[in-house]
Amino acid sequence: MVVDGGATLADWRFSSRKSHIARADQMEAIAQATGVTSLPEMVYADNFLRIEHVPSGATIAFEAAPAIAACAKSTHDRVQVAVAEQWASASAARPEASCDWTFSSDYSGTTAPAWPWVDNPGFAIDTQMLTRPDPIQWYDDVVLFEDELHDHGVSVLSVRVRVMPQCFLVLMRHWLRIDGVMMRVQDTRVFHDIGKPVICREVKLSEATFHDLQSRGHAGHAAQYPNADAALPYLALKRRTMQTCCVPIVPINEP
């Protein structure tokens, strides 16, 4: 079953789709397009969240194929090599060489045309606005891919959106748990207060090994961390980046 959703807020238009797991021909097409030969077990090729700034036509979208393509360029490789060796030793499996075998990446959405993001580490999301009891005009939660890492954990990429009368928030989350080895949460948030001429994109990377958790007196069993919400309070923040873009958006003219 295909479920389409959408909403509008001021100059912004939101659309989403939730559909079935990719067919074999879709999986083959993604592998050829991305160069990633070992794909997640469950790829939702037709799923997406798309946000359009109507006056400029500029969009930001969150989809499975570009996220998978970014795995081949992952900046997490150095960490993952050591983890992969430990995991492979226990499971007699081999990590896929063409891609980060945990499907981790720095994917933070696809803008078209390119948006003029500027690094702005001092900027912050207005959490007070988000915690106000304003009505939620539209909400959706879209899964892009899932993989159980050969029954040794979980790797899930999903994206949520919340639209309220004065703002909207997108949360794309990659949740990774390698049982007995480590856990990681990478959160990408896109926030806009329609009363201000700026939209922001924040990326936070948090992780911990199970050894670290046990050394700090926390549970060392994977069953204690069934999802990212359960794990996140125990993970250490490793990296935060913040970018802003002026609104109205003036896309970058690319050759």
mmCIF file of C-alpha atoms in Angstrom:
data_model
loop_
_atom_site.group_PDB
_atom_site.id
_atom_site.type_symbol
_atom_site.label_atom_id
_atom_site.label_comp_id
_atom_site.label_asym_id
_atom_site.label_seq_id
_atom_site.Cartn_x
_atom_site.Cartn_y
_atom_site.Cartn_z
ATOM 1 C CA MET A 1 0.000 0.000 0.000
ATOM 2 C CA VAL A 2 1.235 3.473 -0.889
ATOM 3 C CA VAL A 3 0.494 6.318 1.524
ATOM 4 C CA ASP A 4 1.065 9.889 0.367
ATOM 5 C CA GLY A 5 1.011 12.837 2.736
ATOM 6 C CA GLY A 6 1.580 16.536 2.674
ATOM 7 C CA ALA A 7 0.971 19.997 4.053
ATOM 8 C CA THR A 8 1.727 23.657 3.460
ATOM 9 C CA LEU A 9 3.034 26.336 5.803
ATOM 10 C CA ALA A 10 3.550 29.905 4.594
ATOM 11 C CA ASP A 11 5.955 29.640 1.619
ATOM 12 C CA TRP A 12 6.733 25.970 2.238
ATOM 13 C CA ARG A 13 5.199 22.826 0.780
ATOM 14 C CA PHE A 14 5.741 19.386 2.319
ATOM 15 C CA SER A 15 5.182 15.982 0.723
ATOM 16 C CA SER A 16 5.951 12.403 1.696
ATOM 17 C CA ARG A 17 5.437 8.868 0.511
ATOM 18 C CA LYS A 18 5.467 5.541 2.339
ATOM 19 C CA SER A 19 5.471 2.469 0.156
ATOM 20 C CA HIS A 20 6.582 -1.164 0.037
ATOM 21 C CA ILE A 21 10.083 -2.629 0.208
ATOM 22 C CA ALA A 22 11.986 -2.255 -3.046
ATOM 23 C CA ARG A 23 11.511 -4.883 -5.721
ATOM 24 C CA ALA A 24 14.462 -6.821 -7.116
ATOM 25 C CA ASP A 25 14.666 -4.598 -10.200
ATOM 26 C CA GLN A 26 14.672 -1.474 -8.015
ATOM 27 C CA MET A 27 17.455 -2.914 -5.864
ATOM 28 C CA GLU A 28 19.494 -3.671 -8.979
ATOM 29 C CA ALA A 29 18.947 -0.138 -10.275
ATOM 30 C CA ILE A 30 20.085 1.377 -6.964
ATOM 31 C CA ALA A 31 23.190 -0.834 -6.905
ATOM 32 C CA GLN A 32 24.117 0.238 -10.433
ATOM 33 C CA ALA A 33 23.428 3.924 -9.794
ATOM 34 C CA THR A 34 25.283 4.102 -6.475
ATOM 35 C CA GLY A 35 28.104 1.616 -7.026
ATOM 36 C CA VAL A 36 27.165 -0.060 -3.739
ATOM 37 C CA THR A 37 26.910 -3.774 -4.429
ATOM 38 C CA SER A 38 25.737 -4.888 -0.984
ATOM 39 C CA LEU A 39 22.548 -3.002 -0.143
ATOM 40 C CA PRO A 40 20.570 -2.922 3.110
ATOM 41 C CA GLU A 41 18.199 -5.860 3.489
ATOM 42 C CA MET A 42 15.131 -3.626 3.372
ATOM 43 C CA VAL A 43 15.310 -0.587 1.119
ATOM 44 C CA TYR A 44 12.221 1.568 0.670
ATOM 45 C CA ALA A 45 13.136 2.945 -2.724
ATOM 46 C CA ASP A 46 9.910 4.897 -3.264
ATOM 47 C CA ASN A 47 9.793 6.460 0.196
ATOM 48 C CA PHE A 48 10.707 10.104 0.631
ATOM 49 C CA LEU A 49 10.181 13.339 2.488
ATOM 50 C CA ARG A 50 10.430 16.472 0.354
ATOM 51 C CA ILE A 51 10.231 20.127 1.368
ATOM 52 C CA GLU A 52 9.905 22.882 -1.220
ATOM 53 C CA HIS A 53 10.385 26.608 -0.788
ATOM 54 C CA VAL A 54 7.686 27.551 -3.275
ATOM 55 C CA PRO A 55 8.811 31.077 -4.295
ATOM 56 C CA SER A 56 12.298 29.896 -5.279
ATOM 57 C CA GLY A 57 11.498 26.307 -6.245
ATOM 58 C CA ALA A 58 14.378 25.144 -4.043
ATOM 59 C CA THR A 59 13.866 21.745 -2.416
ATOM 60 C CA ILE A 60 15.454 19.533 0.189
ATOM 61 C CA ALA A 61 14.617 15.838 0.036
ATOM 62 C CA PHE A 62 15.410 12.763 2.083
ATOM 63 C CA GLU A 63 15.525 9.507 0.109
ATOM 64 C CA ALA A 64 17.117 6.067 0.325
ATOM 65 C CA ALA A 65 19.214 5.971 -2.865
ATOM 66 C CA PRO A 66 21.356 9.085 -2.225
ATOM 67 C CA ALA A 67 21.780 8.031 1.399
ATOM 68 C CA ILE A 68 23.107 4.649 0.270
ATOM 69 C CA ALA A 69 25.349 6.303 -2.326
ATOM 70 C CA ALA A 70 26.874 8.418 0.442
ATOM 71 C CA CYS A 71 27.905 5.252 2.305
ATOM 72 C CA ALA A 72 30.651 4.731 -0.266
ATOM 73 C CA LYS A 73 32.111 8.095 0.805
ATOM 74 C CA SER A 74 31.597 7.651 4.532
ATOM 75 C CA THR A 75 33.917 9.548 6.861
ATOM 76 C CA HIS A 76 33.333 6.867 9.494
ATOM 77 C CA ASP A 77 35.579 4.353 7.703
ATOM 78 C CA ARG A 78 38.493 4.499 10.138
ATOM 79 C CA VAL A 79 36.267 3.728 13.120
ATOM 80 C CA GLN A 80 34.314 1.113 11.228
ATOM 81 C CA VAL A 81 37.356 -0.866 10.071
ATOM 82 C CA ALA A 82 38.301 -1.754 13.636
ATOM 83 C CA VAL A 83 34.696 -2.522 14.536
ATOM 84 C CA ALA A 84 34.184 -4.585 11.396
ATOM 85 C CA GLU A 85 37.222 -6.733 12.155
ATOM 86 C CA GLN A 86 35.939 -7.500 15.645
ATOM 87 C CA TRP A 87 32.451 -8.273 14.344
ATOM 88 C CA ALA A 88 33.733 -10.369 11.434
ATOM 89 C CA SER A 89 35.936 -12.401 13.765
ATOM 90 C CA ALA A 90 32.905 -13.378 15.821
ATOM 91 C CA SER A 91 30.531 -14.009 12.935
ATOM 92 C CA ALA A 92 32.812 -15.246 10.129
ATOM 93 C CA ALA A 93 31.294 -12.517 7.941
ATOM 94 C CA ARG A 94 33.152 -10.025 5.798
ATOM 95 C CA PRO A 95 32.298 -6.322 5.534
ATOM 96 C CA GLU A 96 31.447 -5.063 2.066
ATOM 97 C CA ALA A 97 34.466 -3.317 0.588
ATOM 98 C CA SER A 98 32.534 -0.950 -1.715
ATOM 99 C CA CYS A 99 30.629 0.647 1.136
ATOM 100 C CA ASP A 100 30.608 1.273 4.853
ATOM 101 C CA TRP A 101 29.204 -2.116 5.869
ATOM 102 C CA THR A 102 27.059 -0.522 8.592
ATOM 103 C CA PHE A 103 25.507 1.867 6.022
ATOM 104 C CA SER A 104 26.741 4.890 7.956
ATOM 105 C CA SER A 105 27.328 8.109 6.051
ATOM 106 C CA ASP A 106 27.303 11.883 6.280
ATOM 107 C CA TYR A 107 24.136 12.147 4.184
ATOM 108 C CA SER A 108 22.084 15.104 5.382
ATOM 109 C CA GLY A 109 19.522 15.476 2.620
ATOM 110 C CA THR A 110 19.620 16.363 -1.058
ATOM 111 C CA THR A 111 19.082 19.986 -2.069
ATOM 112 C CA ALA A 112 18.106 20.993 -5.577
ATOM 113 C CA PRO A 113 19.409 23.316 -6.769
ATOM 114 C CA ALA A 114 22.285 23.474 -4.280
ATOM 115 C CA TRP A 115 21.518 25.630 -1.247
ATOM 116 C CA PRO A 116 24.093 28.184 -0.017
ATOM 117 C CA TRP A 117 24.641 26.670 3.432
ATOM 118 C CA VAL A 118 27.084 28.533 5.679
ATOM 119 C CA ASP A 119 28.810 27.062 8.740
ATOM 120 C CA ASN A 120 27.359 28.783 11.802
ATOM 121 C CA PRO A 121 28.401 26.902 14.975
ATOM 122 C CA GLY A 122 26.973 29.570 17.286
ATOM 123 C CA PHE A 123 23.439 29.205 15.943
ATOM 124 C CA ALA A 124 20.945 27.088 17.895
ATOM 125 C CA ILE A 125 17.544 25.548 17.244
ATOM 126 C CA ASP A 126 14.777 27.306 19.180
ATOM 127 C CA THR A 127 13.884 24.482 21.562
ATOM 128 C CA GLN A 128 11.472 26.692 23.498
ATOM 129 C CA MET A 129 9.370 27.131 20.376
ATOM 130 C CA LEU A 130 9.382 23.366 19.827
ATOM 131 C CA THR A 131 8.205 22.627 23.375
ATOM 132 C CA ARG A 132 5.273 25.051 23.271
ATOM 133 C CA PRO A 133 1.845 23.349 23.237
ATOM 134 C CA ASP A 134 1.136 24.495 19.685
ATOM 135 C CA PRO A 135 -1.061 22.254 17.536
ATOM 136 C CA ILE A 136 0.753 19.922 15.156
ATOM 137 C CA GLN A 137 -0.607 20.615 11.696
ATOM 138 C CA TRP A 138 1.155 17.683 10.072
ATOM 139 C CA TYR A 139 3.419 14.852 11.168
ATOM 140 C CA ASP A 140 4.964 11.922 9.353
ATOM 141 C CA ASP A 141 7.595 9.256 9.987
ATOM 142 C CA VAL A 142 9.204 7.644 6.940
ATOM 143 C CA VAL A 143 11.644 4.708 6.968
ATOM 144 C CA LEU A 144 14.267 4.794 4.205
ATOM 145 C CA PHE A 145 16.174 1.566 4.871
ATOM 146 C CA GLU A 146 16.768 -1.138 7.484
ATOM 147 C CA ASP A 147 19.382 -3.857 7.926
ATOM 148 C CA GLU A 148 19.941 -6.377 10.739
ATOM 149 C CA LEU A 149 23.687 -6.764 10.053
ATOM 150 C CA HIS A 150 23.408 -10.534 9.657
ATOM 151 C CA ASP A 151 21.510 -10.797 12.984
ATOM 152 C CA HIS A 152 24.298 -8.987 14.820
ATOM 153 C CA GLY A 153 22.560 -5.663 15.275
ATOM 154 C CA VAL A 154 20.545 -3.064 13.444
ATOM 155 C CA SER A 155 21.087 -0.166 11.050
ATOM 156 C CA VAL A 156 18.019 1.986 10.340
ATOM 157 C CA LEU A 157 17.654 5.298 8.529
ATOM 158 C CA SER A 158 14.373 7.151 8.986
ATOM 159 C CA VAL A 159 13.096 10.706 8.740
ATOM 160 C CA ARG A 160 10.357 12.472 10.699
ATOM 161 C CA VAL A 161 8.720 15.832 10.148
ATOM 162 C CA ARG A 162 6.599 18.016 12.395
ATOM 163 C CA VAL A 163 4.816 21.101 11.061
ATOM 164 C CA MET A 164 3.381 23.633 13.517
ATOM 165 C CA PRO A 165 1.777 27.052 12.993
ATOM 166 C CA GLN A 166 5.044 29.007 13.327
ATOM 167 C CA CYS A 167 7.796 26.511 12.513
ATOM 168 C CA PHE A 168 8.741 23.100 11.225
ATOM 169 C CA LEU A 169 11.292 20.505 12.277
ATOM 170 C CA VAL A 170 12.756 17.588 10.356
ATOM 171 C CA LEU A 171 14.694 14.832 12.114
ATOM 172 C CA MET A 172 16.552 12.307 9.990
ATOM 173 C CA ARG A 173 18.107 9.659 12.218
ATOM 174 C CA HIS A 174 20.554 6.863 11.534
ATOM 175 C CA TRP A 175 20.435 4.340 14.372
ATOM 176 C CA LEU A 176 23.253 1.797 14.489
ATOM 177 C CA ARG A 177 23.748 -0.952 17.057
ATOM 178 C CA ILE A 178 26.377 -3.655 16.612
ATOM 179 C CA ASP A 179 25.577 -6.093 19.394
ATOM 180 C CA GLY A 180 28.381 -6.405 21.909
ATOM 181 C CA VAL A 181 30.506 -3.855 20.068
ATOM 182 C CA MET A 182 29.117 -0.328 19.780
ATOM 183 C CA MET A 183 26.119 1.961 19.222
ATOM 184 C CA ARG A 184 25.795 5.181 17.257
ATOM 185 C CA VAL A 185 23.091 7.761 16.593
ATOM 186 C CA GLN A 186 23.501 10.389 13.899
ATOM 187 C CA ASP A 187 20.737 13.006 13.992
ATOM 188 C CA THR A 188 20.219 15.561 11.247
ATOM 189 C CA ARG A 189 17.736 18.298 12.127
ATOM 190 C CA VAL A 190 16.378 20.925 9.764
ATOM 191 C CA PHE A 191 14.502 23.723 11.540
ATOM 192 C CA HIS A 192 12.815 26.908 10.381
ATOM 193 C CA ASP A 193 10.936 29.586 12.291
ATOM 194 C CA ILE A 194 8.799 31.205 9.593
ATOM 195 C CA GLY A 195 9.133 34.535 11.378
ATOM 196 C CA LYS A 196 12.886 34.628 10.790
ATOM 197 C CA PRO A 197 14.888 34.876 7.545
ATOM 198 C CA VAL A 198 16.999 31.781 8.165
ATOM 199 C CA ILE A 199 16.726 27.988 8.047
ATOM 200 C CA CYS A 200 19.233 25.780 9.850
ATOM 201 C CA ARG A 201 20.609 22.263 9.549
ATOM 202 C CA GLU A 202 22.261 20.646 12.550
ATOM 203 C CA VAL A 203 24.072 17.288 12.572
ATOM 204 C CA LYS A 204 24.943 15.516 15.820
ATOM 205 C CA LEU A 205 26.939 12.285 16.015
ATOM 206 C CA SER A 206 26.830 10.365 19.301
ATOM 207 C CA GLU A 207 28.322 6.946 20.005
ATOM 208 C CA ALA A 208 29.752 4.595 22.608
ATOM 209 C CA THR A 209 31.193 1.100 22.716
ATOM 210 C CA PHE A 210 29.622 -1.511 24.937
ATOM 211 C CA HIS A 211 32.947 -1.680 26.768
ATOM 212 C CA ASP A 212 32.673 2.043 27.536
ATOM 213 C CA LEU A 213 29.112 1.629 28.769
ATOM 214 C CA GLN A 214 30.049 -1.196 31.120
ATOM 215 C CA SER A 215 33.055 0.709 32.442
ATOM 216 C CA ARG A 216 30.679 3.539 33.372
ATOM 217 C CA GLY A 217 28.325 1.181 35.154
ATOM 218 C CA HIS A 218 25.640 1.021 32.471
ATOM 219 C CA ALA A 219 23.990 -2.042 30.970
ATOM 220 C CA GLY A 220 26.196 -3.885 28.515
ATOM 221 C CA HIS A 221 23.518 -5.984 26.829
ATOM 222 C CA ALA A 222 22.027 -5.027 23.481
ATOM 223 C CA ALA A 223 18.525 -5.906 24.694
ATOM 224 C CA GLN A 224 18.688 -2.900 27.023
ATOM 225 C CA TYR A 225 18.911 -0.592 24.000
ATOM 226 C CA PRO A 226 16.089 -1.604 21.625
ATOM 227 C CA ASN A 227 16.018 1.741 19.823
ATOM 228 C CA ALA A 228 17.844 5.040 19.495
ATOM 229 C CA ASP A 229 15.706 6.793 22.095
ATOM 230 C CA ALA A 230 16.729 4.201 24.687
ATOM 231 C CA ALA A 231 20.411 4.397 23.768
ATOM 232 C CA LEU A 232 20.940 8.116 23.220
ATOM 233 C CA PRO A 233 21.116 9.204 26.896
ATOM 234 C CA TYR A 234 24.125 6.900 27.342
ATOM 235 C CA LEU A 235 26.055 7.911 24.234
ATOM 236 C CA ALA A 236 28.810 10.518 24.102
ATOM 237 C CA LEU A 237 28.475 13.440 21.703
ATOM 238 C CA LYS A 238 31.376 13.124 19.263
ATOM 239 C CA ARG A 239 30.596 15.801 16.722
ATOM 240 C CA ARG A 240 28.186 18.663 16.099
ATOM 241 C CA THR A 241 27.902 20.843 13.027
ATOM 242 C CA MET A 242 25.467 23.674 12.376
ATOM 243 C CA GLN A 243 24.755 25.337 9.057
ATOM 244 C CA THR A 244 22.356 28.125 8.168
ATOM 245 C CA CYS A 245 20.846 29.369 4.935
ATOM 246 C CA CYS A 246 19.107 32.676 4.320
ATOM 247 C CA VAL A 247 15.399 32.720 3.462
ATOM 248 C CA PRO A 248 14.205 33.513 0.802
ATOM 249 C CA ILE A 249 16.555 30.889 -0.601
ATOM 250 C CA VAL A 250 18.760 31.944 -3.503
ATOM 251 C CA PRO A 251 20.124 28.649 -4.898
ATOM 252 C CA ILE A 252 23.735 28.401 -6.017
ATOM 253 C CA ASN A 253 24.109 28.617 -9.782
ATOM 254 C CA GLU A 254 26.124 25.565 -10.767
ATOM 255 C CA PRO A 255 27.753 25.067 -14.179
#
